Amino acid sequence: MFKPGPADEAVAIDCETTGLNVRTDDVITIAAIKIRGNRILTSERFQAVLRPDALMQAEAIKVHRQRQIDVAQGSLIWTTLPAFLHFIGGRPLVGYYVDFDIAMLDKYILTLIGIELPNPRIEISKLYYERKYGDAPPNTTIDLSFAAILKDLGIPALAQHDAFNDALMSAMMYVELRDMKDRGVRIARPRTRGAIFNPMGG
Amino acid sequence: MPNVFDATNPPFDRLTSQEVETLRAALDIAYFRPGETIIAQNAPASELFVVIKGTVEERDGADLQALLGPKDSFDSRALVHGKSGHAFVAREETLCYTCPKHVTLGLIQSNPRFASFFYREISHKLDELARDEEERRYGSLMRARVSELFLHPPVFINASDTIEAAGHLMREIGSNALFVRDGERIGIITGMNLSKAVVLRRQRIETPVREFAHFEVVTLRPDDFVSSALVLMTKHNKRRLAVHDGERYVGILEDIDLLGFLAGSAQIVAGRIDRASSEDELAVAAREISAQVRTLRRQGVRVEVIGEVVSDLNRRLLSRLFEMVAPSEIRTSGCLVVMGSEGRGEQTVRTDQDNGLILAGPVDKATLDTFRTDFSTALADFGFPPCPGNVMVRNSAWSKPFSDYLADFRRWVALPDESAHMNVAIFYDACAVAGDERLLTKAKTTLIDLIHGEQAYLAHFARAVDAFPTPIGLFNKLITSEGKGDALDLKKGGIFPIVHGIRSLAIEHGLLETATDKRIARLRDIGVLQASFARELSQTFQFLLMLRLDGQLAASAGTSGTLVRPSSLSSMERDLLRDAFQVVKQFRELVRHHFNLGMF
């Protein structure tokens, strides 16, 4: 895990959680997809459900804090995490607000092996910000939402709030944004002036 | 890959759910930057690509062959034959699913329907699509029940009754067929049987009908499908079927009513045109012609048949109007012709006026001028817009004596300019609508004789096939309200090169046919086109006409309908469109070679 991963490889990750509070909420599913060069290796993915019960009643758990179920399902987390750590190795982790996902996972990983994930992190929203707003004049309205990134990059929106789909979309964003960075291509910001003249009429 | 990959997209829709799982599990995603080569020309491929986002150019050397967009897959040739005839290059930031070669080949091996997509020749693919469409569109008609059809009433006559009585009974009930009861036996007798008995067999009208009736009656039930009625008629070679509900006879089904049910009401419009006694009545009928197009298309009638029906109706309309408007002097000594696409019978949606008049000799100028204006104005009132090129009776250049046309022909051939070539093209497609047809035939044969053997002239004439240099790349970038989209000009890119190339070959060989597919068939018969290529060409042509018709039907006001947005087509249609343009390209090569256009 401390060895750097194979050159030019990364792993896109995403977790579905019961909520946004790292201290009190739980991970329901994890998905991770390897990226090698410009290839997204969906055929070699990692997917695990840690809280099958929560899939059905995430809301209920959030409200009632049914800790006893955690205990019952707890074993799943401990059997899944080693496989996950093995899958990602030392590769950089790619994600949209990836710090949150890593913080969620670190909760368990710290307990399991006594350290937090040391992997380099690649933040999609940061890459996007550089491409789109890096040279923006002050007072530009900034929109770093997932939907805005999808739209600018022309990536089809897959059903969201599914860890695999979110990880996959992040992976697609990553390969495209990284290439744009290599080529020094920027994402156009909409002009404040009117729409482009249409020479064909209509 | 969970269900992110859309397996309803052809050809993957032919896979079983288990095969779809195999496919999904094997998929990766690849990213290509703009300008990156995905498959090099003549290189093998190790994967099948399916576009997720972006655009991929299919290139042959420097020539752009096609643009592939989301859901398009490529390249079966590189995968199956180990060699891609074309290069595939990303045009924008592009993401593709990739399916490893061994998985794709495995699916091809295990699933013949999936395989056929990769192996079939284009014309077969087109046939398959046409069949699918026919099934979809005809399907609902064929699954209608016999009880929904018009049935003749079940009226009985005794076998011992006379021919005379049967004839009167038929007139009384307004039907042409009766049931005949002969003891236990039941038969059917028709008006035609009666006439034949009397006229051909010289039977007296007092003869009993028994021996003229047919007792091998084929019956079906009212809740049977229309399709089974059609099958029974064909199988037993019967024009009438008895409908029996299990207890009693409820009617007689005639083939004409069955066919009428399937074919729409074009013949009713035709009748209305023929019976119209004033321009107002004609105007009503004219409006119904355009409604027929939509109905026929919805019924799944093939586009060449629609073209035929519609041009027949348009010609009837013009002919009837000519009878009403033209003074007798012009009617007897003139020939009214339609030209261009109307002459070829390939115009389906309301067209410009493309018509002219050939006169046997000079006519009083005032009379002629009145007719010219009246005729064109009436047509404009019927909804035929004036021809932008002013090729219409109103224009004295297109309504004049035969001898003046001859002078024109000589000038067109001897001193050709751009408009001369166009005029020859327009006139060569002319078709007589009313008046003395021989005038047109004489004019056309004269024109053909003048051109015959003038290879340099023909080459200049044929050169227009290259008027739009990269037909396959004619995806004009259009800026629409939602952003940019690719639209493609079918007419310039495909229909025009076929029509004009075929026209050039036809005029060289002195053919008198006007319709492009008839010309193709004749050119095949005289050995100018190979049979297999002629078949592909004419199917490609029908396919492009069909797409254009659909575009025209869908087009809202303001668009020409000849622009098709590939993104609005199904991916099967897009695939076929690509193949179709490939055939167009081959044909242009053929024409170029035939007329030695390389010399320009």
PDB file of C-alpha atoms in Angstrom, chain B residues 306-548:
ATOM      1  CA  ILE B 306     -46.133   5.837 -52.592  1.00  0.00           C
ATOM      2  CA  GLY B 307     -44.227   7.774 -55.229  1.00  0.00           C
ATOM      3  CA  GLU B 308     -46.146   5.983 -57.939  1.00  0.00           C
ATOM      4  CA  VAL B 309     -49.533   6.504 -56.320  1.00  0.00           C
ATOM      5  CA  VAL B 310     -48.893  10.169 -55.610  1.00  0.00           C
ATOM      6  CA  SER B 311     -47.507  11.010 -59.022  1.00  0.00           C
ATOM      7  CA  ASP B 312     -50.406   9.196 -60.607  1.00  0.00           C
ATOM      8  CA  LEU B 313     -52.820  11.332 -58.590  1.00  0.00           C
ATOM      9  CA  ASN B 314     -50.889  14.516 -59.385  1.00  0.00           C
ATOM     10  CA  ARG B 315     -50.887  13.674 -63.072  1.00  0.00           C
ATOM     11  CA  ARG B 316     -54.604  12.968 -63.053  1.00  0.00           C
ATOM     12  CA  LEU B 317     -55.114  16.298 -61.378  1.00  0.00           C
ATOM     13  CA  LEU B 318     -53.044  18.137 -63.963  1.00  0.00           C
ATOM     14  CA  SER B 319     -54.711  16.290 -66.781  1.00  0.00           C
ATOM     15  CA  ARG B 320     -58.180  17.133 -65.472  1.00  0.00           C
ATOM     16  CA  LEU B 321     -57.210  20.764 -64.978  1.00  0.00           C
ATOM     17  CA  PHE B 322     -55.779  20.849 -68.491  1.00  0.00           C
ATOM     18  CA  GLU B 323     -59.112  19.601 -69.849  1.00  0.00           C
ATOM     19  CA  MET B 324     -60.941  22.322 -67.937  1.00  0.00           C
ATOM     20  CA  VAL B 325     -58.635  25.246 -68.614  1.00  0.00           C
ATOM     21  CA  ALA B 326     -57.101  24.623 -72.033  1.00  0.00           C
ATOM     22  CA  PRO B 327     -59.009  25.813 -75.090  1.00  0.00           C
ATOM     23  CA  SER B 328     -59.687  23.048 -77.595  1.00  0.00           C
ATOM     24  CA  GLU B 329     -57.021  24.396 -79.921  1.00  0.00           C
ATOM     25  CA  ILE B 330     -54.321  23.746 -77.311  1.00  0.00           C
ATOM     26  CA  ARG B 331     -55.863  20.531 -76.060  1.00  0.00           C
ATOM     27  CA  THR B 332     -55.787  18.867 -79.448  1.00  0.00           C
ATOM     28  CA  SER B 333     -52.471  20.165 -80.701  1.00  0.00           C
ATOM     29  CA  GLY B 334     -50.498  20.287 -77.479  1.00  0.00           C
ATOM     30  CA  CYS B 335     -48.897  17.928 -75.034  1.00  0.00           C
ATOM     31  CA  LEU B 336     -48.764  18.804 -71.343  1.00  0.00           C
ATOM     32  CA  VAL B 337     -45.679  17.380 -69.655  1.00  0.00           C
ATOM     33  CA  VAL B 338     -44.386  17.209 -66.100  1.00  0.00           C
ATOM     34  CA  MET B 339     -40.642  17.300 -65.640  1.00  0.00           C
ATOM     35  CA  GLY B 340     -37.883  16.790 -63.111  1.00  0.00           C
ATOM     36  CA  SER B 341     -38.718  14.686 -60.069  1.00  0.00           C
ATOM     37  CA  GLU B 342     -42.408  14.877 -60.889  1.00  0.00           C
ATOM     38  CA  GLY B 343     -41.644  13.364 -64.281  1.00  0.00           C
ATOM     39  CA  ARG B 344     -39.612  10.608 -62.688  1.00  0.00           C
ATOM     40  CA  GLY B 345     -42.453   9.928 -60.262  1.00  0.00           C
ATOM     41  CA  GLU B 346     -40.166  10.289 -57.262  1.00  0.00           C
ATOM     42  CA  GLN B 347     -41.776  13.234 -55.605  1.00  0.00           C
ATOM     43  CA  THR B 348     -43.928  12.237 -52.698  1.00  0.00           C
ATOM     44  CA  VAL B 349     -44.661  15.370 -50.775  1.00  0.00           C
ATOM     45  CA  ARG B 350     -46.255  18.396 -52.430  1.00  0.00           C
ATOM     46  CA  THR B 351     -43.897  19.667 -55.076  1.00  0.00           C
ATOM     47  CA  ASP B 352     -43.129  22.721 -57.088  1.00  0.00           C
ATOM     48  CA  GLN B 353     -44.794  23.143 -60.443  1.00  0.00           C
ATOM     49  CA  ASP B 354     -42.405  21.562 -62.891  1.00  0.00           C
ATOM     50  CA  ASN B 355     -44.419  21.487 -66.059  1.00  0.00           C
ATOM     51  CA  GLY B 356     -44.395  22.527 -69.660  1.00  0.00           C
ATOM     52  CA  LEU B 357     -46.343  22.476 -72.875  1.00  0.00           C
ATOM     53  CA  ILE B 358     -45.242  21.258 -76.296  1.00  0.00           C
ATOM     54  CA  LEU B 359     -47.398  22.513 -79.181  1.00  0.00           C
ATOM     55  CA  ALA B 360     -47.592  20.876 -82.566  1.00  0.00           C
ATOM     56  CA  GLY B 361     -47.638  24.277 -84.236  1.00  0.00           C
ATOM     57  CA  PRO B 362     -48.098  27.977 -83.514  1.00  0.00           C
ATOM     58  CA  VAL B 363     -51.208  28.967 -81.581  1.00  0.00           C
ATOM     59  CA  ASP B 364     -52.924  32.340 -81.330  1.00  0.00           C
ATOM     60  CA  LYS B 365     -50.775  34.345 -78.914  1.00  0.00           C
ATOM     61  CA  ALA B 366     -53.570  35.839 -76.835  1.00  0.00           C
ATOM     62  CA  THR B 367     -55.210  32.426 -76.344  1.00  0.00           C
ATOM     63  CA  LEU B 368     -51.904  30.891 -75.349  1.00  0.00           C
ATOM     64  CA  ASP B 369     -51.063  33.669 -72.890  1.00  0.00           C
ATOM     65  CA  THR B 370     -54.440  33.344 -71.211  1.00  0.00           C
ATOM     66  CA  PHE B 371     -53.984  29.610 -70.873  1.00  0.00           C
ATOM     67  CA  ARG B 372     -50.443  29.960 -69.503  1.00  0.00           C
ATOM     68  CA  THR B 373     -51.555  32.278 -66.730  1.00  0.00           C
ATOM     69  CA  ASP B 374     -54.785  30.444 -65.923  1.00  0.00           C
ATOM     70  CA  PHE B 375     -53.144  27.060 -65.671  1.00  0.00           C
ATOM     71  CA  SER B 376     -50.258  28.105 -63.448  1.00  0.00           C
ATOM     72  CA  THR B 377     -52.493  30.233 -61.241  1.00  0.00           C
ATOM     73  CA  ALA B 378     -54.949  27.391 -60.739  1.00  0.00           C
ATOM     74  CA  LEU B 379     -52.129  25.058 -59.739  1.00  0.00           C
ATOM     75  CA  ALA B 380     -50.784  27.636 -57.315  1.00  0.00           C
ATOM     76  CA  ASP B 381     -54.276  27.803 -55.813  1.00  0.00           C
ATOM     77  CA  PHE B 382     -54.243  24.027 -55.431  1.00  0.00           C
ATOM     78  CA  GLY B 383     -51.100  24.359 -53.334  1.00  0.00           C
ATOM     79  CA  PHE B 384     -48.405  23.655 -55.918  1.00  0.00           C
ATOM     80  CA  PRO B 385     -45.885  26.450 -55.356  1.00  0.00           C
ATOM     81  CA  PRO B 386     -44.401  28.075 -58.476  1.00  0.00           C
ATOM     82  CA  CYS B 387     -41.130  26.539 -59.618  1.00  0.00           C
ATOM     83  CA  PRO B 388     -38.147  28.591 -58.415  1.00  0.00           C
ATOM     84  CA  GLY B 389     -36.370  27.930 -61.730  1.00  0.00           C
ATOM     85  CA  ASN B 390     -39.545  29.065 -63.513  1.00  0.00           C
ATOM     86  CA  VAL B 391     -39.881  25.719 -65.298  1.00  0.00           C
ATOM     87  CA  MET B 392     -43.605  25.950 -65.797  1.00  0.00           C
ATOM     88  CA  VAL B 393     -46.254  26.526 -68.384  1.00  0.00           C
ATOM     89  CA  ARG B 394     -46.451  30.209 -67.406  1.00  0.00           C
ATOM     90  CA  ASN B 395     -42.934  30.700 -68.736  1.00  0.00           C
ATOM     91  CA  SER B 396     -42.982  31.033 -72.539  1.00  0.00           C
ATOM     92  CA  ALA B 397     -39.629  29.203 -72.689  1.00  0.00           C
ATOM     93  CA  TRP B 398     -41.439  26.076 -71.490  1.00  0.00           C
ATOM     94  CA  SER B 399     -44.665  26.380 -73.471  1.00  0.00           C
ATOM     95  CA  LYS B 400     -44.026  26.746 -77.141  1.00  0.00           C
ATOM     96  CA  PRO B 401     -44.191  24.928 -80.472  1.00  0.00           C
ATOM     97  CA  PHE B 402     -42.205  21.781 -81.104  1.00  0.00           C
ATOM     98  CA  SER B 403     -39.979  23.494 -83.683  1.00  0.00           C
ATOM     99  CA  ASP B 404     -38.868  26.072 -81.114  1.00  0.00           C
ATOM    100  CA  TYR B 405     -37.906  23.264 -78.729  1.00  0.00           C
ATOM    101  CA  LEU B 406     -35.803  21.739 -81.484  1.00  0.00           C
ATOM    102  CA  ALA B 407     -33.887  24.986 -81.829  1.00  0.00           C
ATOM    103  CA  ASP B 408     -33.357  24.957 -78.080  1.00  0.00           C
ATOM    104  CA  PHE B 409     -32.079  21.371 -78.125  1.00  0.00           C
ATOM    105  CA  ARG B 410     -29.511  22.211 -80.803  1.00  0.00           C
ATOM    106  CA  ARG B 411     -28.322  25.172 -78.806  1.00  0.00           C
ATOM    107  CA  TRP B 412     -28.194  23.135 -75.565  1.00  0.00           C
ATOM    108  CA  VAL B 413     -26.073  20.471 -77.189  1.00  0.00           C
ATOM    109  CA  ALA B 414     -23.890  22.639 -79.434  1.00  0.00           C
ATOM    110  CA  LEU B 415     -23.207  25.483 -77.023  1.00  0.00           C
ATOM    111  CA  PRO B 416     -23.736  23.947 -73.625  1.00  0.00           C
ATOM    112  CA  ASP B 417     -23.555  26.053 -70.508  1.00  0.00           C
ATOM    113  CA  GLU B 418     -24.626  25.266 -66.936  1.00  0.00           C
ATOM    114  CA  SER B 419     -28.271  25.988 -67.603  1.00  0.00           C
ATOM    115  CA  ALA B 420     -28.191  23.984 -70.841  1.00  0.00           C
ATOM    116  CA  HIS B 421     -27.155  20.886 -68.945  1.00  0.00           C
ATOM    117  CA  MET B 422     -29.854  21.496 -66.403  1.00  0.00           C
ATOM    118  CA  ASN B 423     -32.446  22.008 -69.119  1.00  0.00           C
ATOM    119  CA  VAL B 424     -31.455  18.761 -70.803  1.00  0.00           C
ATOM    120  CA  ALA B 425     -31.704  16.975 -67.452  1.00  0.00           C
ATOM    121  CA  ILE B 426     -35.119  18.464 -66.750  1.00  0.00           C
ATOM    122  CA  PHE B 427     -36.485  17.741 -70.196  1.00  0.00           C
ATOM    123  CA  TYR B 428     -35.072  14.230 -70.364  1.00  0.00           C
ATOM    124  CA  ASP B 429     -37.103  13.384 -67.261  1.00  0.00           C
ATOM    125  CA  ALA B 430     -40.314  14.725 -68.796  1.00  0.00           C
ATOM    126  CA  CYS B 431     -43.428  12.604 -68.829  1.00  0.00           C
ATOM    127  CA  ALA B 432     -46.608  13.303 -70.807  1.00  0.00           C
ATOM    128  CA  VAL B 433     -49.694  14.007 -68.733  1.00  0.00           C
ATOM    129  CA  ALA B 434     -52.326  15.103 -71.193  1.00  0.00           C
ATOM    130  CA  GLY B 435     -52.733  15.831 -74.871  1.00  0.00           C
ATOM    131  CA  ASP B 436     -50.762  14.301 -77.688  1.00  0.00           C
ATOM    132  CA  GLU B 437     -48.128  12.082 -76.132  1.00  0.00           C
ATOM    133  CA  ARG B 438     -46.366  11.522 -79.448  1.00  0.00           C
ATOM    134  CA  LEU B 439     -45.092  15.099 -79.378  1.00  0.00           C
ATOM    135  CA  LEU B 440     -43.068  14.396 -76.271  1.00  0.00           C
ATOM    136  CA  THR B 441     -41.762  11.078 -77.573  1.00  0.00           C
ATOM    137  CA  LYS B 442     -40.689  12.782 -80.798  1.00  0.00           C
ATOM    138  CA  ALA B 443     -39.009  15.601 -78.886  1.00  0.00           C
ATOM    139  CA  LYS B 444     -37.192  13.216 -76.578  1.00  0.00           C
ATOM    140  CA  THR B 445     -35.920  10.941 -79.317  1.00  0.00           C
ATOM    141  CA  THR B 446     -34.682  14.008 -81.187  1.00  0.00           C
ATOM    142  CA  LEU B 447     -32.845  15.165 -78.094  1.00  0.00           C
ATOM    143  CA  ILE B 448     -31.351  11.709 -77.554  1.00  0.00           C
ATOM    144  CA  ASP B 449     -30.256  11.534 -81.229  1.00  0.00           C
ATOM    145  CA  LEU B 450     -28.567  14.900 -80.956  1.00  0.00           C
ATOM    146  CA  ILE B 451     -26.632  13.782 -77.899  1.00  0.00           C
ATOM    147  CA  HIS B 452     -25.911  10.279 -79.162  1.00  0.00           C
ATOM    148  CA  GLY B 453     -22.203   9.660 -79.560  1.00  0.00           C
ATOM    149  CA  GLU B 454     -21.228  13.085 -78.231  1.00  0.00           C
ATOM    150  CA  GLN B 455     -18.961  11.647 -75.561  1.00  0.00           C
ATOM    151  CA  ALA B 456     -17.464  14.977 -74.580  1.00  0.00           C
ATOM    152  CA  TYR B 457     -20.905  16.453 -74.148  1.00  0.00           C
ATOM    153  CA  LEU B 458     -22.024  13.487 -72.069  1.00  0.00           C
ATOM    154  CA  ALA B 459     -18.947  13.756 -69.895  1.00  0.00           C
ATOM    155  CA  HIS B 460     -19.674  17.417 -69.205  1.00  0.00           C
ATOM    156  CA  PHE B 461     -23.261  16.476 -68.492  1.00  0.00           C
ATOM    157  CA  ALA B 462     -22.338  13.649 -66.125  1.00  0.00           C
ATOM    158  CA  ARG B 463     -19.844  15.813 -64.317  1.00  0.00           C
ATOM    159  CA  ALA B 464     -22.577  17.225 -62.120  1.00  0.00           C
ATOM    160  CA  VAL B 465     -22.427  14.022 -60.059  1.00  0.00           C
ATOM    161  CA  ASP B 466     -19.417  15.708 -58.511  1.00  0.00           C
ATOM    162  CA  ALA B 467     -21.247  18.970 -57.919  1.00  0.00           C
ATOM    163  CA  PHE B 468     -21.226  18.231 -54.211  1.00  0.00           C
ATOM    164  CA  PRO B 469     -17.720  16.919 -53.760  1.00  0.00           C
ATOM    165  CA  THR B 470     -17.777  15.007 -50.499  1.00  0.00           C
ATOM    166  CA  PRO B 471     -21.258  13.569 -50.255  1.00  0.00           C
ATOM    167  CA  ILE B 472     -20.502  11.295 -47.375  1.00  0.00           C
ATOM    168  CA  GLY B 473     -18.937  14.048 -45.380  1.00  0.00           C
ATOM    169  CA  LEU B 474     -21.924  16.246 -45.910  1.00  0.00           C
ATOM    170  CA  PHE B 475     -22.832  16.378 -42.271  1.00  0.00           C
ATOM    171  CA  ASN B 476     -23.211  20.110 -42.139  1.00  0.00           C
ATOM    172  CA  LYS B 477     -22.620  21.439 -38.714  1.00  0.00           C
ATOM    173  CA  LEU B 478     -25.725  23.294 -37.788  1.00  0.00           C
ATOM    174  CA  ILE B 479     -26.130  25.527 -34.834  1.00  0.00           C
ATOM    175  CA  THR B 480     -29.434  24.796 -33.240  1.00  0.00           C
ATOM    176  CA  SER B 481     -31.049  26.181 -30.173  1.00  0.00           C
ATOM    177  CA  GLU B 482     -29.834  23.272 -28.045  1.00  0.00           C
ATOM    178  CA  GLY B 483     -26.290  23.494 -29.270  1.00  0.00           C
ATOM    179  CA  LYS B 484     -24.582  21.956 -32.217  1.00  0.00           C
ATOM    180  CA  GLY B 485     -25.947  18.977 -34.067  1.00  0.00           C
ATOM    181  CA  ASP B 486     -25.028  17.098 -37.176  1.00  0.00           C
ATOM    182  CA  ALA B 487     -27.421  17.321 -40.028  1.00  0.00           C
ATOM    183  CA  LEU B 488     -26.929  15.727 -43.327  1.00  0.00           C
ATOM    184  CA  ASP B 489     -28.255  16.683 -46.719  1.00  0.00           C
ATOM    185  CA  LEU B 490     -29.736  13.525 -48.190  1.00  0.00           C
ATOM    186  CA  LYS B 491     -30.615  15.147 -51.455  1.00  0.00           C
ATOM    187  CA  LYS B 492     -27.183  16.524 -52.224  1.00  0.00           C
ATOM    188  CA  GLY B 493     -25.339  13.703 -50.598  1.00  0.00           C
ATOM    189  CA  GLY B 494     -27.163  10.706 -51.951  1.00  0.00           C
ATOM    190  CA  ILE B 495     -30.298  11.190 -53.990  1.00  0.00           C
ATOM    191  CA  PHE B 496     -28.927  13.674 -56.491  1.00  0.00           C
ATOM    192  CA  PRO B 497     -25.740  11.750 -57.380  1.00  0.00           C
ATOM    193  CA  ILE B 498     -27.762   8.575 -57.989  1.00  0.00           C
ATOM    194  CA  VAL B 499     -30.477  10.294 -60.015  1.00  0.00           C
ATOM    195  CA  HIS B 500     -28.027  12.247 -62.117  1.00  0.00           C
ATOM    196  CA  GLY B 501     -25.498   9.463 -62.622  1.00  0.00           C
ATOM    197  CA  ILE B 502     -28.263   7.130 -63.737  1.00  0.00           C
ATOM    198  CA  ARG B 503     -29.732   9.857 -65.926  1.00  0.00           C
ATOM    199  CA  SER B 504     -26.363  10.339 -67.625  1.00  0.00           C
ATOM    200  CA  LEU B 505     -26.013   6.626 -68.321  1.00  0.00           C
ATOM    201  CA  ALA B 506     -29.634   6.417 -69.459  1.00  0.00           C
ATOM    202  CA  ILE B 507     -29.373   9.299 -71.899  1.00  0.00           C
ATOM    203  CA  GLU B 508     -26.157   7.855 -73.301  1.00  0.00           C
ATOM    204  CA  HIS B 509     -27.958   4.616 -74.022  1.00  0.00           C
ATOM    205  CA  GLY B 510     -31.047   6.341 -75.315  1.00  0.00           C
ATOM    206  CA  LEU B 511     -33.469   4.971 -72.722  1.00  0.00           C
ATOM    207  CA  LEU B 512     -37.000   6.367 -72.674  1.00  0.00           C
ATOM    208  CA  GLU B 513     -37.859   5.362 -69.100  1.00  0.00           C
ATOM    209  CA  THR B 514     -38.159   8.247 -66.680  1.00  0.00           C
ATOM    210  CA  ALA B 515     -38.208   6.697 -63.188  1.00  0.00           C
ATOM    211  CA  THR B 516     -34.728   6.166 -61.738  1.00  0.00           C
ATOM    212  CA  ASP B 517     -35.371   2.600 -60.597  1.00  0.00           C
ATOM    213  CA  LYS B 518     -36.780   1.660 -64.017  1.00  0.00           C
ATOM    214  CA  ARG B 519     -33.694   3.179 -65.600  1.00  0.00           C
ATOM    215  CA  ILE B 520     -31.489   1.178 -63.246  1.00  0.00           C
ATOM    216  CA  ALA B 521     -33.324  -2.012 -64.220  1.00  0.00           C
ATOM    217  CA  ARG B 522     -32.934  -1.267 -67.935  1.00  0.00           C
ATOM    218  CA  LEU B 523     -29.253  -0.420 -67.530  1.00  0.00           C
ATOM    219  CA  ARG B 524     -28.841  -3.749 -65.780  1.00  0.00           C
ATOM    220  CA  ASP B 525     -30.671  -5.554 -68.586  1.00  0.00           C
ATOM    221  CA  ILE B 526     -28.438  -4.071 -71.265  1.00  0.00           C
ATOM    222  CA  GLY B 527     -25.361  -4.909 -69.233  1.00  0.00           C
ATOM    223  CA  VAL B 528     -24.231  -1.426 -68.218  1.00  0.00           C
ATOM    224  CA  LEU B 529     -24.650  -2.194 -64.520  1.00  0.00           C
ATOM    225  CA  GLN B 530     -23.884  -5.503 -62.874  1.00  0.00           C
ATOM    226  CA  ALA B 531     -26.960  -7.226 -61.506  1.00  0.00           C
ATOM    227  CA  SER B 532     -25.736  -7.260 -57.913  1.00  0.00           C
ATOM    228  CA  PHE B 533     -24.693  -3.634 -58.005  1.00  0.00           C
ATOM    229  CA  ALA B 534     -27.942  -2.597 -59.677  1.00  0.00           C
ATOM    230  CA  ARG B 535     -29.809  -4.247 -56.823  1.00  0.00           C
ATOM    231  CA  GLU B 536     -27.770  -2.494 -54.163  1.00  0.00           C
ATOM    232  CA  LEU B 537     -28.064   0.817 -55.935  1.00  0.00           C
ATOM    233  CA  SER B 538     -31.797   0.683 -56.299  1.00  0.00           C
ATOM    234  CA  GLN B 539     -32.266  -0.409 -52.699  1.00  0.00           C
ATOM    235  CA  THR B 540     -29.987   2.344 -51.512  1.00  0.00           C
ATOM    236  CA  PHE B 541     -31.994   4.799 -53.556  1.00  0.00           C
ATOM    237  CA  GLN B 542     -35.297   3.608 -52.079  1.00  0.00           C
ATOM    238  CA  PHE B 543     -33.826   3.806 -48.589  1.00  0.00           C
ATOM    239  CA  LEU B 544     -32.687   7.388 -49.084  1.00  0.00           C
ATOM    240  CA  LEU B 545     -36.073   8.335 -50.526  1.00  0.00           C
ATOM    241  CA  MET B 546     -37.738   6.737 -47.522  1.00  0.00           C
ATOM    242  CA  LEU B 547     -35.565   8.666 -45.090  1.00  0.00           C
ATOM    243  CA  ARG B 548     -36.281  11.839 -46.982  1.00  0.00           C
TER     244      ARG B 548
END
